PDB file of C-alpha atoms and ligand atoms in Angstrom:
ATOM      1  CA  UNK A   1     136.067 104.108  93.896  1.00  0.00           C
ATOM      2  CA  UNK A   2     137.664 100.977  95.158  1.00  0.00           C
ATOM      3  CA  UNK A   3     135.185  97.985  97.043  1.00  0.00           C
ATOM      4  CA  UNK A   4     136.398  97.655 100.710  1.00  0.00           C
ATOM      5  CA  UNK A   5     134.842  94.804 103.083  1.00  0.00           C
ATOM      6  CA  UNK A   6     131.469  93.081 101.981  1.00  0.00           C
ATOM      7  CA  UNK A   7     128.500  94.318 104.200  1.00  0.00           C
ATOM      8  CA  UNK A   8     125.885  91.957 102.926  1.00  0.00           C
ATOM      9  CA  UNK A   9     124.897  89.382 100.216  1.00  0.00           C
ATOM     10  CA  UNK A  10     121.779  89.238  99.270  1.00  0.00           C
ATOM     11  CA  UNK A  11     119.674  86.777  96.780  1.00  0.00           C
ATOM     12  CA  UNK A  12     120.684  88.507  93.970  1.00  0.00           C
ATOM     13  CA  UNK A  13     123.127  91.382  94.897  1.00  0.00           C
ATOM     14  CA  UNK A  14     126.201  91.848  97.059  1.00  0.00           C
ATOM     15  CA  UNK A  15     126.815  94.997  98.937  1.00  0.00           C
ATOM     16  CA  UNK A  16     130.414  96.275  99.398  1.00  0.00           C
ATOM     17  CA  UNK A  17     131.911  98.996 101.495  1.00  0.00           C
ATOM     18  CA  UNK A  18     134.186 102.223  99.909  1.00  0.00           C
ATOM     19  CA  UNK A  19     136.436 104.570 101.406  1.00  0.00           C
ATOM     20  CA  UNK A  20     133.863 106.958 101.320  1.00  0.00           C
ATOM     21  CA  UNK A  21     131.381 106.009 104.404  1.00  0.00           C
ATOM     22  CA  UNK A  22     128.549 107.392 102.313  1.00  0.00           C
ATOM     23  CA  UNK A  23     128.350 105.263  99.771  1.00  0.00           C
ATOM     24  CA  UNK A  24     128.087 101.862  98.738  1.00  0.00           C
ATOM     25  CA  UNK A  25     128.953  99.520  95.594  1.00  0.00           C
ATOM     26  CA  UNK A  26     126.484  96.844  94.897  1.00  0.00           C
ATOM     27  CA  UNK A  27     126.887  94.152  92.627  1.00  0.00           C
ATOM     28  CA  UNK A  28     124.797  92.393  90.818  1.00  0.00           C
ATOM     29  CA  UNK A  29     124.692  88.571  90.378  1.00  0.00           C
ATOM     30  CA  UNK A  30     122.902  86.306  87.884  1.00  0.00           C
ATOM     31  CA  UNK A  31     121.175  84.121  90.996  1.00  0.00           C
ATOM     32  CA  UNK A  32     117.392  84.314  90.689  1.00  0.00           C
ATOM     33  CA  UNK A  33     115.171  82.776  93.699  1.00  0.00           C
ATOM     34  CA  UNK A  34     111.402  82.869  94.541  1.00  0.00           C
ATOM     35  CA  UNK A  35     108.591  81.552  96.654  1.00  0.00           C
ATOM     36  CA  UNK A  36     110.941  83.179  99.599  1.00  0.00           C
ATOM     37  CA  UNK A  37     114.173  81.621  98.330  1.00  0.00           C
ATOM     38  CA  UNK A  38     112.234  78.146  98.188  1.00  0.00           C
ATOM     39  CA  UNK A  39     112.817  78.096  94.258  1.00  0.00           C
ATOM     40  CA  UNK A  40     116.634  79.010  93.210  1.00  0.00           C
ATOM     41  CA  UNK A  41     118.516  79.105  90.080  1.00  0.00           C
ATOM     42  CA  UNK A  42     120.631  81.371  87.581  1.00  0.00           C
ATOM     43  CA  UNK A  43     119.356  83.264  84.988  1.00  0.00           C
ATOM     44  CA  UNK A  44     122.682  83.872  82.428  1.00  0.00           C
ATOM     45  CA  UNK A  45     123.031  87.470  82.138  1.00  0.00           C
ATOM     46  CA  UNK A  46     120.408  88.933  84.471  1.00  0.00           C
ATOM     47  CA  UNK A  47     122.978  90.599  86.599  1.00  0.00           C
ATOM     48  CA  UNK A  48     123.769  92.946  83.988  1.00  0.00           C
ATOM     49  CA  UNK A  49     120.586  93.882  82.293  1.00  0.00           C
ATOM     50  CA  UNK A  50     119.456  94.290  86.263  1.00  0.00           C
ATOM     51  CA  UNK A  51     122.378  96.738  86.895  1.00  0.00           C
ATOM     52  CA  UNK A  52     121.510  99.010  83.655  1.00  0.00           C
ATOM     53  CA  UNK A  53     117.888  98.746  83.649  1.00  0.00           C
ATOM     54  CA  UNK A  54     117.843  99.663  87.151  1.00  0.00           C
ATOM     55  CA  UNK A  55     120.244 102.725  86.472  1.00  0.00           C
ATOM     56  CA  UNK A  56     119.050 103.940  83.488  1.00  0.00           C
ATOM     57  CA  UNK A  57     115.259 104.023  85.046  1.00  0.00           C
ATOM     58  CA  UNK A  58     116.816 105.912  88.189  1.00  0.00           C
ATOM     59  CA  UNK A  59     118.662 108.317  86.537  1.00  0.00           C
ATOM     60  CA  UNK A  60     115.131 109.008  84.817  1.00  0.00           C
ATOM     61  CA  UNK A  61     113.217 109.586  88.047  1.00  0.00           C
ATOM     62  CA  UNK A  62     116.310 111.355  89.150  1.00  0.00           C
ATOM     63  CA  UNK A  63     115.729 113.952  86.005  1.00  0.00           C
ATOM     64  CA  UNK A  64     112.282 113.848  86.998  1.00  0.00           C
ATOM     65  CA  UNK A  65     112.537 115.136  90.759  1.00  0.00           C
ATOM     66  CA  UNK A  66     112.504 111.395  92.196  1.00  0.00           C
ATOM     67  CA  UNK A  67     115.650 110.816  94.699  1.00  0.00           C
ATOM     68  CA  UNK A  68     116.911 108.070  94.506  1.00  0.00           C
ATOM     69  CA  UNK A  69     120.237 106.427  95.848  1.00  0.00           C
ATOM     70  CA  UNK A  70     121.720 105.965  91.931  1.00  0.00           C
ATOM     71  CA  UNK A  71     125.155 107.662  91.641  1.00  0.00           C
ATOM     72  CA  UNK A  72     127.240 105.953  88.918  1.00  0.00           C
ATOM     73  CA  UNK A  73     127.263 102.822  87.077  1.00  0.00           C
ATOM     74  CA  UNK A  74     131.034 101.547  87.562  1.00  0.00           C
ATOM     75  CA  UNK A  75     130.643  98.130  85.532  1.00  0.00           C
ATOM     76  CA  UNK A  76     128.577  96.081  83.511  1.00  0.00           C
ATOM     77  CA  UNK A  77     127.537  94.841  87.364  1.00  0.00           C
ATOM     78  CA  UNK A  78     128.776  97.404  89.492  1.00  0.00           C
ATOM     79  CA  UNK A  79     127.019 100.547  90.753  1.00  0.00           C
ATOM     80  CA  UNK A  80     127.808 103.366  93.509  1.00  0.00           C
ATOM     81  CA  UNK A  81     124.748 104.274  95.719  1.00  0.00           C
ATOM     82  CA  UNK A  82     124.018 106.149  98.489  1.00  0.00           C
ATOM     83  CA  UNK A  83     124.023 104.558 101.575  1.00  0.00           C
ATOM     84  CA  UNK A  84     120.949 104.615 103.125  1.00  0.00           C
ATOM     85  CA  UNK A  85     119.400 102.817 106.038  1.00  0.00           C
ATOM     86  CA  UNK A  86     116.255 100.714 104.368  1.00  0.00           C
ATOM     87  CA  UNK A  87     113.068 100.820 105.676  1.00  0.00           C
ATOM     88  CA  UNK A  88     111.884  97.561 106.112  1.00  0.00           C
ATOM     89  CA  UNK A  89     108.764  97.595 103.712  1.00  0.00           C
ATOM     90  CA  UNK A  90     108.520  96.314 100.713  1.00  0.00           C
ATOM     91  CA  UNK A  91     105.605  98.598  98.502  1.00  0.00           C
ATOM     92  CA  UNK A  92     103.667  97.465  95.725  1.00  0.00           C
ATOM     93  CA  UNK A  93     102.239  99.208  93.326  1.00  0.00           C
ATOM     94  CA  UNK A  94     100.009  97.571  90.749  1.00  0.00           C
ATOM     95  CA  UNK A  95      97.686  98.442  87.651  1.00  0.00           C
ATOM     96  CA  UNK A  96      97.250  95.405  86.912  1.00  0.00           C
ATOM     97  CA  UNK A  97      95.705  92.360  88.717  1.00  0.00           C
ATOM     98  CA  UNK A  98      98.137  89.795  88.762  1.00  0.00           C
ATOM     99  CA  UNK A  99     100.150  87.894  91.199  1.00  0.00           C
ATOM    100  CA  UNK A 100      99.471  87.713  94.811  1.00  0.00           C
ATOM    101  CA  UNK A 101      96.763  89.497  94.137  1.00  0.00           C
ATOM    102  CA  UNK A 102      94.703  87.913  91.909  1.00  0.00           C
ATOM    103  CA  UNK A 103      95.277  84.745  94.241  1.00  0.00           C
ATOM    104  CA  UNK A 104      94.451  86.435  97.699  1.00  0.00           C
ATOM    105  CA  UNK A 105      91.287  88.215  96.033  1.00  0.00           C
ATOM    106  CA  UNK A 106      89.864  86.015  93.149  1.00  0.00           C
ATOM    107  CA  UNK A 107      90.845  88.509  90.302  1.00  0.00           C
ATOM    108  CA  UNK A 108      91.758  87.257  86.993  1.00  0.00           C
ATOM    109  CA  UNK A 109      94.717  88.177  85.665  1.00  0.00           C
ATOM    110  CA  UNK A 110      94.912  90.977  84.060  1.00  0.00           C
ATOM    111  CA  UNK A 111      92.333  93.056  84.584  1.00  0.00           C
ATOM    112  CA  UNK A 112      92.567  96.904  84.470  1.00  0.00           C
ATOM    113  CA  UNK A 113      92.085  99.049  87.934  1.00  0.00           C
ATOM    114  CA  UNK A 114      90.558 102.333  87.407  1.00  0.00           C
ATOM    115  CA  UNK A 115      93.533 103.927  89.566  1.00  0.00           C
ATOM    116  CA  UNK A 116      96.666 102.010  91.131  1.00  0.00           C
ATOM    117  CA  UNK A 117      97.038 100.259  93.890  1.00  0.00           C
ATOM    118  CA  UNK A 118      99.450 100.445  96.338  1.00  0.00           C
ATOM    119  CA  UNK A 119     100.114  98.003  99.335  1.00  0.00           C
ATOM    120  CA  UNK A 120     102.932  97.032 102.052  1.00  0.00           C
ATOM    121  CA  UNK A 121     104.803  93.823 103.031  1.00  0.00           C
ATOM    122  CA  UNK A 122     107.130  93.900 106.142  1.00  0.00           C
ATOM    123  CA  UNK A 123     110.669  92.620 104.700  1.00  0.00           C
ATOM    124  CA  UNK A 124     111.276  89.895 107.043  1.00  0.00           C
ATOM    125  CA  UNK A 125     112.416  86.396 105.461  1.00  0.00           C
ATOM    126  CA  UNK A 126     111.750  84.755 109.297  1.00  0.00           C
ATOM    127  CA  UNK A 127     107.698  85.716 108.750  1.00  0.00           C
ATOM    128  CA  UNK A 128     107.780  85.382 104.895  1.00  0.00           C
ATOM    129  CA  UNK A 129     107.011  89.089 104.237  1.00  0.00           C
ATOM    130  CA  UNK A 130     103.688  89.486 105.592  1.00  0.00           C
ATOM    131  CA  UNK A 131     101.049  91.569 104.146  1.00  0.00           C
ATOM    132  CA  UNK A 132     100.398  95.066 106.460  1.00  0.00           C
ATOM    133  CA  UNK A 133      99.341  98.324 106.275  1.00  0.00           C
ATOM    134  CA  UNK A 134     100.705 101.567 107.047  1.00  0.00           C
ATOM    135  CA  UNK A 135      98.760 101.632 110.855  1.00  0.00           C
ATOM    136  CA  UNK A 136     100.865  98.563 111.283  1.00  0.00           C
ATOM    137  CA  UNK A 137     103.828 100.395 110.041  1.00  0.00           C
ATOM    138  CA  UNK A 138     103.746 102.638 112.922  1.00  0.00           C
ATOM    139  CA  UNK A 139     102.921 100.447 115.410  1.00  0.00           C
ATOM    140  CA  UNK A 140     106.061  98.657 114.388  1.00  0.00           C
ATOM    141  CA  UNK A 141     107.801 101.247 114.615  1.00  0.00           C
ATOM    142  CA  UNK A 142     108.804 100.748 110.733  1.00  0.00           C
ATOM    143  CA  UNK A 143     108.649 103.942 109.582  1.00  0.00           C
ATOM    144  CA  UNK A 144     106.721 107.406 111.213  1.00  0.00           C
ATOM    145  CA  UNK A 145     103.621 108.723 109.869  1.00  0.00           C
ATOM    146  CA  UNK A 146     105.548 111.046 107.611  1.00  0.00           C
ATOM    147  CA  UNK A 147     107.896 109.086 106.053  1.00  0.00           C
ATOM    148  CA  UNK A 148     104.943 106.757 104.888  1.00  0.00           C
ATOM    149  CA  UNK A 149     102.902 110.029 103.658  1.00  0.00           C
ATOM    150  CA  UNK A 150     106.129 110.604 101.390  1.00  0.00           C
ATOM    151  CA  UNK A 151     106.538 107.020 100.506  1.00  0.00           C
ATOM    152  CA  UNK A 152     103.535 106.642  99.167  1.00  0.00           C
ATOM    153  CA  UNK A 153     103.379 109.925  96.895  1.00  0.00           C
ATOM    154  CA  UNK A 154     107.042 108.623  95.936  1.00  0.00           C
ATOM    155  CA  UNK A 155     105.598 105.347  94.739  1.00  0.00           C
ATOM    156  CA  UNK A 156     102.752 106.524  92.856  1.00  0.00           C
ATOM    157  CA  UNK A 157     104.905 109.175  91.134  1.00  0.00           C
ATOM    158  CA  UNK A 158     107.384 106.673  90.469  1.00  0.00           C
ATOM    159  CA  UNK A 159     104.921 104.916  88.986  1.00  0.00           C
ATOM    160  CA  UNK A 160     102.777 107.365  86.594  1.00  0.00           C
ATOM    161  CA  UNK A 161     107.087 108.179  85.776  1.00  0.00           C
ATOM    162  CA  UNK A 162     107.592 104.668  84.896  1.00  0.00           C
ATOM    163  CA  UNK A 163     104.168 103.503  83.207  1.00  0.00           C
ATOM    164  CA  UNK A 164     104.844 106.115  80.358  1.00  0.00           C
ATOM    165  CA  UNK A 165     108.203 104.999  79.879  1.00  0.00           C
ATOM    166  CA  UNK A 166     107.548 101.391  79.502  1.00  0.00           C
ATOM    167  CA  UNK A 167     104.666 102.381  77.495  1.00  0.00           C
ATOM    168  CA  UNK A 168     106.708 104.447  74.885  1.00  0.00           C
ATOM    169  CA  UNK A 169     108.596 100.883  74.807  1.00  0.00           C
ATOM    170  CA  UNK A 170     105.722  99.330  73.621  1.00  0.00           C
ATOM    171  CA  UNK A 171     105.470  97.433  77.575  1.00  0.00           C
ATOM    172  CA  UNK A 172     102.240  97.188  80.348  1.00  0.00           C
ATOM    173  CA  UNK A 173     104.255  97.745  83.531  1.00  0.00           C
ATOM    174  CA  UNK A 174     101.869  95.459  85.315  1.00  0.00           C
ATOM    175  CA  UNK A 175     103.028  96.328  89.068  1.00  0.00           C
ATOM    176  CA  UNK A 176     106.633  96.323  91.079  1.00  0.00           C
ATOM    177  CA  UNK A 177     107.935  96.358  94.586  1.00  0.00           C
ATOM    178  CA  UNK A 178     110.364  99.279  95.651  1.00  0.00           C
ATOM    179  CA  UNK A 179     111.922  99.610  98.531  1.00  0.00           C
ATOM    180  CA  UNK A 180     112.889 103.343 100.387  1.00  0.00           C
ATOM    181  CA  UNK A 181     116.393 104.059 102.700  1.00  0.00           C
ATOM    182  CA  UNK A 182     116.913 107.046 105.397  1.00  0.00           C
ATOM    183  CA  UNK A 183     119.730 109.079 104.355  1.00  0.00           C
ATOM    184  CA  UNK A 184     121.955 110.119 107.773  1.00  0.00           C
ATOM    185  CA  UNK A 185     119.693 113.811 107.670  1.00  0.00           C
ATOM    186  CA  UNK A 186     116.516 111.489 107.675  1.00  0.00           C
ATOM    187  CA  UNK A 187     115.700 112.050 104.130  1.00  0.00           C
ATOM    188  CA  UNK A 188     113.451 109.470 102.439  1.00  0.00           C
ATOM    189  CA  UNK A 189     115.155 108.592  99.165  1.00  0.00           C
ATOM    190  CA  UNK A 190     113.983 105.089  96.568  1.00  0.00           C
ATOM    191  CA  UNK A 191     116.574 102.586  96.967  1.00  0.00           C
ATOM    192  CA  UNK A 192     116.935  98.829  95.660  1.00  0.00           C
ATOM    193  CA  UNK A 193     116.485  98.033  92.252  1.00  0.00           C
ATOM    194  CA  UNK A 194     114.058  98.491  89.203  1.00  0.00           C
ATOM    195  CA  UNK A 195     114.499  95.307  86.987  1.00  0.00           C
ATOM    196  CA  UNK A 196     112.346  92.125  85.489  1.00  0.00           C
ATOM    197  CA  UNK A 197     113.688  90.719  89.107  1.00  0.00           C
ATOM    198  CA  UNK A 198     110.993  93.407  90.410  1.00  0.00           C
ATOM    199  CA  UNK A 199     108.533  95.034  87.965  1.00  0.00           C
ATOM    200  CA  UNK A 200     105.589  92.906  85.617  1.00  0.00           C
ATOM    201  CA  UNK A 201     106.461  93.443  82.606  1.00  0.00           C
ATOM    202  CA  UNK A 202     103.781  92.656  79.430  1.00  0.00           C
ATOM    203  CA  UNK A 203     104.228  92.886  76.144  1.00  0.00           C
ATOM    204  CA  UNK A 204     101.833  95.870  74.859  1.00  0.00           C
ATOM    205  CA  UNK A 205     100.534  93.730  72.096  1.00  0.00           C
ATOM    206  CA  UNK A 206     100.639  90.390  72.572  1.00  0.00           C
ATOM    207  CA  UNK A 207     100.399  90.394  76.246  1.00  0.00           C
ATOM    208  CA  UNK A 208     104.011  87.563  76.768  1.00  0.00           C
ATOM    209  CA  UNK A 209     105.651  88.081  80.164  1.00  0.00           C
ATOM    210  CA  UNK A 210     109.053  89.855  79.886  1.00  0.00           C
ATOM    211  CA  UNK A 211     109.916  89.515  83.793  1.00  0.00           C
ATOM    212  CA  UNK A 212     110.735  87.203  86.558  1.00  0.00           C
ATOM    213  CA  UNK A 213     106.988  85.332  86.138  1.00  0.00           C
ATOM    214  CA  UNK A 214     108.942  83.139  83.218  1.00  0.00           C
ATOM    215  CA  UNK A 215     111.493  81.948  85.864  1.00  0.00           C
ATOM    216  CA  UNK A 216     108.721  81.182  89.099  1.00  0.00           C
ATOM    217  CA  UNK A 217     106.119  79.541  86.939  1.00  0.00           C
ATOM    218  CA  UNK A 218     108.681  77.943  84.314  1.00  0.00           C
ATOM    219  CA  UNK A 219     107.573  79.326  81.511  1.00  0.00           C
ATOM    220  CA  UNK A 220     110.933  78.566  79.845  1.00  0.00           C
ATOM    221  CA  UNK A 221     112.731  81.916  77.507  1.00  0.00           C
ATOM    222  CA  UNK A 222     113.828  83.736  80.684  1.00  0.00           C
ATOM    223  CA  UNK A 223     117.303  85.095  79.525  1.00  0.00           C
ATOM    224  CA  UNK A 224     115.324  85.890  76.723  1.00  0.00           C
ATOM    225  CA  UNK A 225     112.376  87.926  78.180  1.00  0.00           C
ATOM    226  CA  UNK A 226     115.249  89.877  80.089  1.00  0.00           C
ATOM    227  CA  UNK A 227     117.167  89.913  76.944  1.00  0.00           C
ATOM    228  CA  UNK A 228     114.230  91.236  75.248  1.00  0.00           C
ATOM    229  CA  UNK A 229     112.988  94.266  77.594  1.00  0.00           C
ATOM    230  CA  UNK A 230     116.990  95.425  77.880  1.00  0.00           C
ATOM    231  CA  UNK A 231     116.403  95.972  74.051  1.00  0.00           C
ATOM    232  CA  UNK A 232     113.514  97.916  74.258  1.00  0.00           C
ATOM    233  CA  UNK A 233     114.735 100.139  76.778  1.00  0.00           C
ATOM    234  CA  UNK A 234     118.106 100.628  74.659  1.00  0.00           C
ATOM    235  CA  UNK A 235     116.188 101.568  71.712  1.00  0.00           C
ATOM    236  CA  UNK A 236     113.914 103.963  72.976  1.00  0.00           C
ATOM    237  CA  UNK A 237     117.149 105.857  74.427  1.00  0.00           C
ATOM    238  CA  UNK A 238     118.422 105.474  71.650  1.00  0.00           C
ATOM    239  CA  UNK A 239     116.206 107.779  69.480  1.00  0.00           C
TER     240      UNK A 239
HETATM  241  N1  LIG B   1     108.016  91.522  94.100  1.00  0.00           N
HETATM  242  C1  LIG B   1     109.368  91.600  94.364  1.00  0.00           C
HETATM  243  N2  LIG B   1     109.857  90.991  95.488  1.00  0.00           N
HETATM  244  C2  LIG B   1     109.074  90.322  96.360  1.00  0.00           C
HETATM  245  C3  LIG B   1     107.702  90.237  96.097  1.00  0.00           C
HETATM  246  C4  LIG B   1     107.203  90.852  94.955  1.00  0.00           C
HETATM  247  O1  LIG B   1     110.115  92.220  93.618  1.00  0.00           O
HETATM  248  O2  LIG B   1     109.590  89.802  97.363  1.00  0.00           O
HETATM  249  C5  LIG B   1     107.470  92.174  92.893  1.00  0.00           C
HETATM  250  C6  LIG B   1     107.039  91.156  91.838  1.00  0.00           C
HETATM  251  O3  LIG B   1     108.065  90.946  90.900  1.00  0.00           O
HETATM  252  C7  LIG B   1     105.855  91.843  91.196  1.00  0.00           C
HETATM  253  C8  LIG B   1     105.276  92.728  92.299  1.00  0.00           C
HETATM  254  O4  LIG B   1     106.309  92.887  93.251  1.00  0.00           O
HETATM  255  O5  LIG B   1     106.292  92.672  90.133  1.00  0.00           O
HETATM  256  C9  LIG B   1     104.045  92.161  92.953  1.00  0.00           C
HETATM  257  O6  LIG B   1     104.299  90.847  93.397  1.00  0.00           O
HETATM  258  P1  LIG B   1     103.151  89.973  94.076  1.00  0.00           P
HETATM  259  O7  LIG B   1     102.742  90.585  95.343  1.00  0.00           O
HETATM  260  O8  LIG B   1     102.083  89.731  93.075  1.00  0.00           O
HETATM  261  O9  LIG B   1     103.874  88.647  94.514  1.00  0.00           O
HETATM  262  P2  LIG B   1     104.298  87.348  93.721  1.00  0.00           P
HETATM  263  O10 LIG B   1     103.138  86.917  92.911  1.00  0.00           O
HETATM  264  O11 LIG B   1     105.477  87.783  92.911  1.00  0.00           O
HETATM  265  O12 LIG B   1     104.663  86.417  94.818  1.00  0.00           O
END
């Protein structure tokens, strides 16, 4: 599958045209950026542990009923997806406090919830992403009552999926953002990525950040925190 005209760059992926009007090929780059694109910088090598982590953990959900828009890794940076149309909400699903929310509510990192959480941001760079919920959603006209029903059982299935996987890899998936795309019947399907760029990633043990947290609060080791979890991951497939 050869890439045709670029449809979109992103902050850290490109998106190109095929011949075949279904799909897609992304690309991933080694650009990081935070605070909405008010921090930037390159992180050597994220591009491709972001490309295989992101696979790998899709083709897992896949096995696992999931859909997703994963099709085939092409490169060390290059995927085919589905194309989908995205629905403009960013979900988060935590067990962990950390973040945005330990800020916006006064929790200390780290603590435990008794169940996840889930929450949505509208993706819009213009209002920096704003915090809403599903009620909103509607009245926006982001997504119908439905699709948000099946979003949400997505998310938290993708996540009780993913916790035991990172688990087995001796990892606290601390919370991630995923994002969801219409396919042309209507069909909700996870889309995006799954990477350090997107999940909070602990150490089991010891509790060190293996994700993007080492790049937006300068913790210094980033390539090799990414480095680090793309080993894990390999080694648990490997046995
Ligand atoms: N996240 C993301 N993109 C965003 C915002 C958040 O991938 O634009 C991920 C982030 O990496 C973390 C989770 O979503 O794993 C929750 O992020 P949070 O709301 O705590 O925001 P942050 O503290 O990263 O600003």
């Amino acid at each position: 599958m050869e890439k045709r005209e670029l449809l979109y760059e992103g902050k850290a992926k490109k998106v190109y045209a095929t011949d075949d009007p279904q799909l897609l090929i992304v690309a991933y780059k080694d650009d990081a950026t935070a605070f909405n694109g008010q921090k930037k910088g390159t992180i050597t090598g994220k591009g491709v542990i972001s490309n295989r982590m992101s696979n790998r953990l899709m083709a897992r959900l896949e096995w696992a009923g999931v859909p997703t828009h994963f099709v085939e890794e092409l490169s060390e940076r290059e995927t085919l997806v589905k194309r989908v149309t995205i629905v403009p909400l960013e979900v988060i699903v935590r067990n962990l406090a950390a973040g945005s929310f330990s800020q916006r509510y006064g929790v200390e990192e780290g603590v435990v919830f008794d169940r996840p959480t889930i929450e949505f941001s509208y993706k819009n760079d213009e209002l920096g992403d704003p915090l809403l919920n599903s009620h909103h959603a509607v009245a926006l006209k982001l997504a119908t009552p439905e699709e948000l029903e099946t979003i949400q059982a997505l998310s938290f299935r993708v996540n009780e999926l993913l916790k035991e996987f990172w688990s087995q890899c001796g990892v606290t998936l601390v919370d991630f953002k995923l994002e969801f795309g219409r396919l042309t019947d209507g069909s909700i399907i996870l889309a995006d990525e799954i990477s350090p760029d997107t999940c909070r990633l602990w150490d089991a043990k010891t509790g060190e950040k293996l994700d993007k947290d080492r790049f937006r609060r300068d913790l210094g080791g980033v390539e090799d925190a990414y480095a680090e979890v793309m080993r894990r991951l390999t080694e648990h497939d490997a046995q």
